[in-house]
Coordinates of N, CA and C in Angstrom, one line a residue:
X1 N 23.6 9.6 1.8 CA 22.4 9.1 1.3 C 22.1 7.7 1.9
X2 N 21.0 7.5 2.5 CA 20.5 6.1 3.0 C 20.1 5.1 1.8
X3 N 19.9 4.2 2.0 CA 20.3 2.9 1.1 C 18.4 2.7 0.7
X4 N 18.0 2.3 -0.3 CA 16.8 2.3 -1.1 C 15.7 1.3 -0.4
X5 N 15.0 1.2 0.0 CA 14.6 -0.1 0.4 C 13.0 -0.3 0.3
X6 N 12.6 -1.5 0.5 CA 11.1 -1.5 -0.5 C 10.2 -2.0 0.7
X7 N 9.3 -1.5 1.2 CA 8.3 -1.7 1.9 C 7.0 -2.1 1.4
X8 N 6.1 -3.0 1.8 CA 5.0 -4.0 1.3 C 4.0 -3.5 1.6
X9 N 2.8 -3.7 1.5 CA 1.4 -3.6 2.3 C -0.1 -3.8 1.3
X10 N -1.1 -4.3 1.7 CA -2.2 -4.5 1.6 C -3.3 -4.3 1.9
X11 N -4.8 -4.0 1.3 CA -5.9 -4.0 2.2 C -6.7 -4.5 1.4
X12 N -8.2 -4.8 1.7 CA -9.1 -4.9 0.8 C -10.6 -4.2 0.8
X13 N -11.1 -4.1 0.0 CA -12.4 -2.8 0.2 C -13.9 -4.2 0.0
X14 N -14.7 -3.5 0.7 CA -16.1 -4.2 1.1 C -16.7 -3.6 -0.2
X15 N -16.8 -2.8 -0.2 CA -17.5 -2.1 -1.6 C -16.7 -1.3 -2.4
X16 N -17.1 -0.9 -3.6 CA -16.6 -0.5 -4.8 C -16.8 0.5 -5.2
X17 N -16.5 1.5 -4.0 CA -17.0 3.0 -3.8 C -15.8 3.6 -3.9
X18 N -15.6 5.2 -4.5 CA -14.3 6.0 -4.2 C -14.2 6.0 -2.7
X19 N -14.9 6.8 -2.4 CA -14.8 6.9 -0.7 C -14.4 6.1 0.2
X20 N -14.5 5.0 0.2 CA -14.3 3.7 0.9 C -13.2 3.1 0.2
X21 N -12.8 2.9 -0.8 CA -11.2 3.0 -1.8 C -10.5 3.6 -0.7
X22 N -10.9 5.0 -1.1 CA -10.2 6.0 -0.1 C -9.6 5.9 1.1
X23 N -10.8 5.7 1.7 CA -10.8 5.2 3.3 C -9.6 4.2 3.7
X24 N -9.8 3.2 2.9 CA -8.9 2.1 3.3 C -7.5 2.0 2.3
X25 N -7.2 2.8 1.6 CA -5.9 3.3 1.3 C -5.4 4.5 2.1
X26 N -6.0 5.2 2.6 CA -5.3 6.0 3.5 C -5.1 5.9 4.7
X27 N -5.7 4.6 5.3 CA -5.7 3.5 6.0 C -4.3 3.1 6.4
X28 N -4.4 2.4 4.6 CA -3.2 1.2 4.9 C -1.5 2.1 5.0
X29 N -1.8 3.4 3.9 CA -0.7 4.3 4.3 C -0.5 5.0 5.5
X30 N -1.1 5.4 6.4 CA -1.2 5.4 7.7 C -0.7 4.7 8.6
X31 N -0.8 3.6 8.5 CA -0.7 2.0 9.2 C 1.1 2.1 9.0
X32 N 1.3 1.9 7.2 CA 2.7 1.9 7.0 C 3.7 3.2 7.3
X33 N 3.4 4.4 7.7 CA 3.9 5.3 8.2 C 4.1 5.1 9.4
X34 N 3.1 5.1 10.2 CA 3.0 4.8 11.9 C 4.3 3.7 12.4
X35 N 4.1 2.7 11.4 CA 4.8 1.4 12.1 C 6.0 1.3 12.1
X36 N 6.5 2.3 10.7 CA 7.6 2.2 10.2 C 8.6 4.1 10.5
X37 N 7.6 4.4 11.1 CA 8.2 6.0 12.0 C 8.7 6.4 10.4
X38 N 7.5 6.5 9.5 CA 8.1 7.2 8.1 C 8.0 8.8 7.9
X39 N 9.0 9.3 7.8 CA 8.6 10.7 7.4 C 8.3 11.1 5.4
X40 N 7.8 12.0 5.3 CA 7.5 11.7 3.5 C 8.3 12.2 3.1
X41 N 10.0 13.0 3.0 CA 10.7 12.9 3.1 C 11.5 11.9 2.0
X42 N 11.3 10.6 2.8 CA 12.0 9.4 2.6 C 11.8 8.7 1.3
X43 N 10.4 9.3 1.2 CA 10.1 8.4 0.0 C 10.2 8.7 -1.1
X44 N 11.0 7.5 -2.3 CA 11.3 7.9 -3.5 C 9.9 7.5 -4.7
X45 N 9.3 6.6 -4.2 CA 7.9 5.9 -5.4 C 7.3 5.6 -4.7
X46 N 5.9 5.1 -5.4 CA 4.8 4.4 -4.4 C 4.4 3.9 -5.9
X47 N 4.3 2.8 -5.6 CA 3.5 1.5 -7.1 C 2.1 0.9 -6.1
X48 N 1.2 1.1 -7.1 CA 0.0 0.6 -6.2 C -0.8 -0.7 -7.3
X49 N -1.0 -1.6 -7.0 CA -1.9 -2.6 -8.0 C -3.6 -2.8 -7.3
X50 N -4.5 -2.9 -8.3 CA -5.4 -3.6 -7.4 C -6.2 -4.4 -8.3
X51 N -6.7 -5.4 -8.0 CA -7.4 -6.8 -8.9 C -8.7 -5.8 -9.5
X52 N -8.7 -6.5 -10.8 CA -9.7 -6.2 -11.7 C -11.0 -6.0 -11.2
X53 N -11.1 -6.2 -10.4 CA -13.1 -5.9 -9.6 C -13.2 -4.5 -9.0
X54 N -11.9 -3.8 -8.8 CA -12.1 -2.8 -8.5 C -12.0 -1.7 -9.1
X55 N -13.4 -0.9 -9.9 CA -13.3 0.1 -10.8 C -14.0 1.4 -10.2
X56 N -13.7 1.6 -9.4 CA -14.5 2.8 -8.7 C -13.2 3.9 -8.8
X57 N -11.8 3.9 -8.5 CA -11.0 4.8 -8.2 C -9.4 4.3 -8.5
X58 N -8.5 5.2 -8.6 CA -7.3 4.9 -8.4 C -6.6 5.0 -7.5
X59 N -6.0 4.2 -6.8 CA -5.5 4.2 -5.1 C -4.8 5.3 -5.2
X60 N -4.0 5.7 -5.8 CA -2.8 6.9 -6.3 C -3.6 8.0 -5.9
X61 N -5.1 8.1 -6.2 CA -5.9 9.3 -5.5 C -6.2 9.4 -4.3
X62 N -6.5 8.4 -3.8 CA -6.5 8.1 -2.0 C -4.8 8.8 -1.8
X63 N -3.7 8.2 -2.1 CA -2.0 8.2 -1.7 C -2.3 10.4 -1.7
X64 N -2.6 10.7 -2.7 CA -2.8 12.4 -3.1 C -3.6 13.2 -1.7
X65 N -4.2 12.7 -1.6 CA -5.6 13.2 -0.4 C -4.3 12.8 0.9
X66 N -3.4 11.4 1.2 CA -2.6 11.4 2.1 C -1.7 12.3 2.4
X67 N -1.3 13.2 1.3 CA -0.4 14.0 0.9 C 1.1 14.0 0.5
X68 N 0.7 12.4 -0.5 CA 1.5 12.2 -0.9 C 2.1 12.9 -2.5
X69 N 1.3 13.7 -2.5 CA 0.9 14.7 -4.4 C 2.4 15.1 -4.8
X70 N 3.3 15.1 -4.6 CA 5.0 14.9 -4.8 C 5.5 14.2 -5.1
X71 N 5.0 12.5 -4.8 CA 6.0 11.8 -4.5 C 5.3 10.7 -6.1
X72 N 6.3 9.9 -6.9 CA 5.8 9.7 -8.6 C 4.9 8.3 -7.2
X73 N 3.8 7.9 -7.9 CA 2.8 7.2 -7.9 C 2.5 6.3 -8.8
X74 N 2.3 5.3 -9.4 CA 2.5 4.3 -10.3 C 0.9 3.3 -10.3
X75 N -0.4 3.2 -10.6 CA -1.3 2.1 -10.4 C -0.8 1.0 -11.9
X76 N -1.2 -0.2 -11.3 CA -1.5 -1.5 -12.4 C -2.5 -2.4 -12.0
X77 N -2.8 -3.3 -12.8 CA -3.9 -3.9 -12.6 C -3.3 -5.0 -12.1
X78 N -3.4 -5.9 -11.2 CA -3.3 -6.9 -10.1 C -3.4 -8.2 -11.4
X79 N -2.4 -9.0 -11.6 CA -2.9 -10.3 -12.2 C -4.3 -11.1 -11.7
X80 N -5.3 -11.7 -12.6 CA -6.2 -12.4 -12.2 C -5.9 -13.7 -12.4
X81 N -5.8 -14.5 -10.8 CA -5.0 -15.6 -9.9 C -6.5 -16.4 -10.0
X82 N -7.0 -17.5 -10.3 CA -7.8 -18.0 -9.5 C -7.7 -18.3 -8.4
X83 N -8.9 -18.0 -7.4 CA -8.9 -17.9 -6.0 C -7.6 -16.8 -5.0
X84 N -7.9 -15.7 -6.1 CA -6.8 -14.7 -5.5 C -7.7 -13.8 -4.4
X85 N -7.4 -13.0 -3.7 CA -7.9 -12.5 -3.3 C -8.8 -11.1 -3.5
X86 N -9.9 -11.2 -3.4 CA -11.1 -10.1 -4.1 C -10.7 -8.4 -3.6
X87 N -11.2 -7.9 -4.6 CA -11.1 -6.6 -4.1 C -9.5 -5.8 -3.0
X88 N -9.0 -6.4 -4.0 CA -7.4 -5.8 -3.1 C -6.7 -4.6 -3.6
X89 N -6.2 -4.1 -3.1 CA -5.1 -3.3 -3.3 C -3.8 -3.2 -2.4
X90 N -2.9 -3.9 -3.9 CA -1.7 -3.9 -2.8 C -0.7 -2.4 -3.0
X91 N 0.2 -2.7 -1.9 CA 1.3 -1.0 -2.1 C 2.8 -1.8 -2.4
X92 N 3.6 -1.3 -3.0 CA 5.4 -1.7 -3.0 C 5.6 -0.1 -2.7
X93 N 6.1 0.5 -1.6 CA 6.8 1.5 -1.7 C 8.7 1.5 -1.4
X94 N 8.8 2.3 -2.1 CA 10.2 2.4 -2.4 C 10.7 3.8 -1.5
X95 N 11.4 3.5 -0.4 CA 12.2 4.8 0.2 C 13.5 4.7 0.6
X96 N 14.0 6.1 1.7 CA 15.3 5.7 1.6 C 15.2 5.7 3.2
X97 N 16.0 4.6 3.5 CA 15.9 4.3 5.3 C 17.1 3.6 5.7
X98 N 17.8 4.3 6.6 CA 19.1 3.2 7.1 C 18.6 2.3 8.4
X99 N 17.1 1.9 8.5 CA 16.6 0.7 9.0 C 16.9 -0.6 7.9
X100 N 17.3 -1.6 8.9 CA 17.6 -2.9 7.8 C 16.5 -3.5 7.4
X101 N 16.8 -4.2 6.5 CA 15.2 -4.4 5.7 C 14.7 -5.6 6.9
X102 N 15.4 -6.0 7.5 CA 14.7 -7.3 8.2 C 14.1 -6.6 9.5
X103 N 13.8 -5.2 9.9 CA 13.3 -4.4 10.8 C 12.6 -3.7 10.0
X104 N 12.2 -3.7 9.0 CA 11.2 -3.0 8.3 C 9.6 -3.9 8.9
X105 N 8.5 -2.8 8.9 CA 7.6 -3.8 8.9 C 6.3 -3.7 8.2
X106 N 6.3 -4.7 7.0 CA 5.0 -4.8 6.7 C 3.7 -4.7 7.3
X107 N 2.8 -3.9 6.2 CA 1.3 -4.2 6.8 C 0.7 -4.9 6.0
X108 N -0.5 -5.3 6.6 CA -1.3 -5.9 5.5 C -2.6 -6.0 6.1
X109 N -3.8 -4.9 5.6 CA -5.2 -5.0 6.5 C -5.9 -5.6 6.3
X110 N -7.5 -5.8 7.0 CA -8.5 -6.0 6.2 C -8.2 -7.7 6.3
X111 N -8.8 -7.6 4.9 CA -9.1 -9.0 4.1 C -7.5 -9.4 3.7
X112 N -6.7 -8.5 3.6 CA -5.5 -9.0 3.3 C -4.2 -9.6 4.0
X113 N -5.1 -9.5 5.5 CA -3.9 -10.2 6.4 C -3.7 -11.3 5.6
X114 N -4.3 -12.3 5.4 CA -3.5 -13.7 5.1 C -2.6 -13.5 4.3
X115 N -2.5 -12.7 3.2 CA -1.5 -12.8 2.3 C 0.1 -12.6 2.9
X116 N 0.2 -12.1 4.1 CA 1.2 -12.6 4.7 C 1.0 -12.9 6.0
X117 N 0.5 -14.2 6.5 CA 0.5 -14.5 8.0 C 1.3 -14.9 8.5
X118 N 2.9 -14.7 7.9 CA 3.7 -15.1 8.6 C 4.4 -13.2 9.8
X119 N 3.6 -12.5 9.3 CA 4.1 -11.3 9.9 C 3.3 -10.9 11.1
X120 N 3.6 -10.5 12.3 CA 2.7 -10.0 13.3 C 2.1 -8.9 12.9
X121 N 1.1 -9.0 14.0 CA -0.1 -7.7 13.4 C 0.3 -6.6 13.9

């Protein structure tokens, strides 16, 4: 068995529509598959948060439509930060990979690159 390891990512939505929720959560899971050569497989959870402004959908439904409908799914509501960032949804996924976590690679789209600019794009 490969060792547990937690992968990050972000995006943010222009409007406060399911479809566009959608869009840019299956997006950002996309993004974190591709980069990270994930197969679904690997994955043991997916925890999704997103800031209070966003009441159109639950990201976990975008993750289902990915095809991720197997894998447990987790939403919370994002702490309200002054001057946090609007309309986000972040991911913590949890898999199993014998890549070292310091070759793992975060994503973060959209509006949410800054929240880590120390990572390449």
């Amino acid at each position: 068995m490969s060792p547990v390891r937690a992968l990050r990512g972000a995006t943010t939505i222009d409007e406060d529509t399911r479809a566009h929720l959608h869009d840019r959560v299956v997006a950002l899971l996309a993004a974190m598959f591709e980069r990270n050569a994930l197969d679904h497989d690997q994955l043991v959870s997916v925890i999704f948060t997103a800031t209070a402004d966003i009441h159109s959908a639950f990201p976990a439904e975008a993750a289902r439509r990915f095809g991720l409908g197997d894998v447990p799914l987790l939403c919370a509501q994002e702490l309200s930060i002054d001057g946090g960032t609007p309309r986000c949804v972040r991911v913590l996924m949890h898999l199993e990979s014998d890549t070292p976590r310091s070759e793992l690679h975060h994503v973060y789209l959209e509006g949410a690159r800054h929240l880590r600019d120390d990572l390449p794009d």
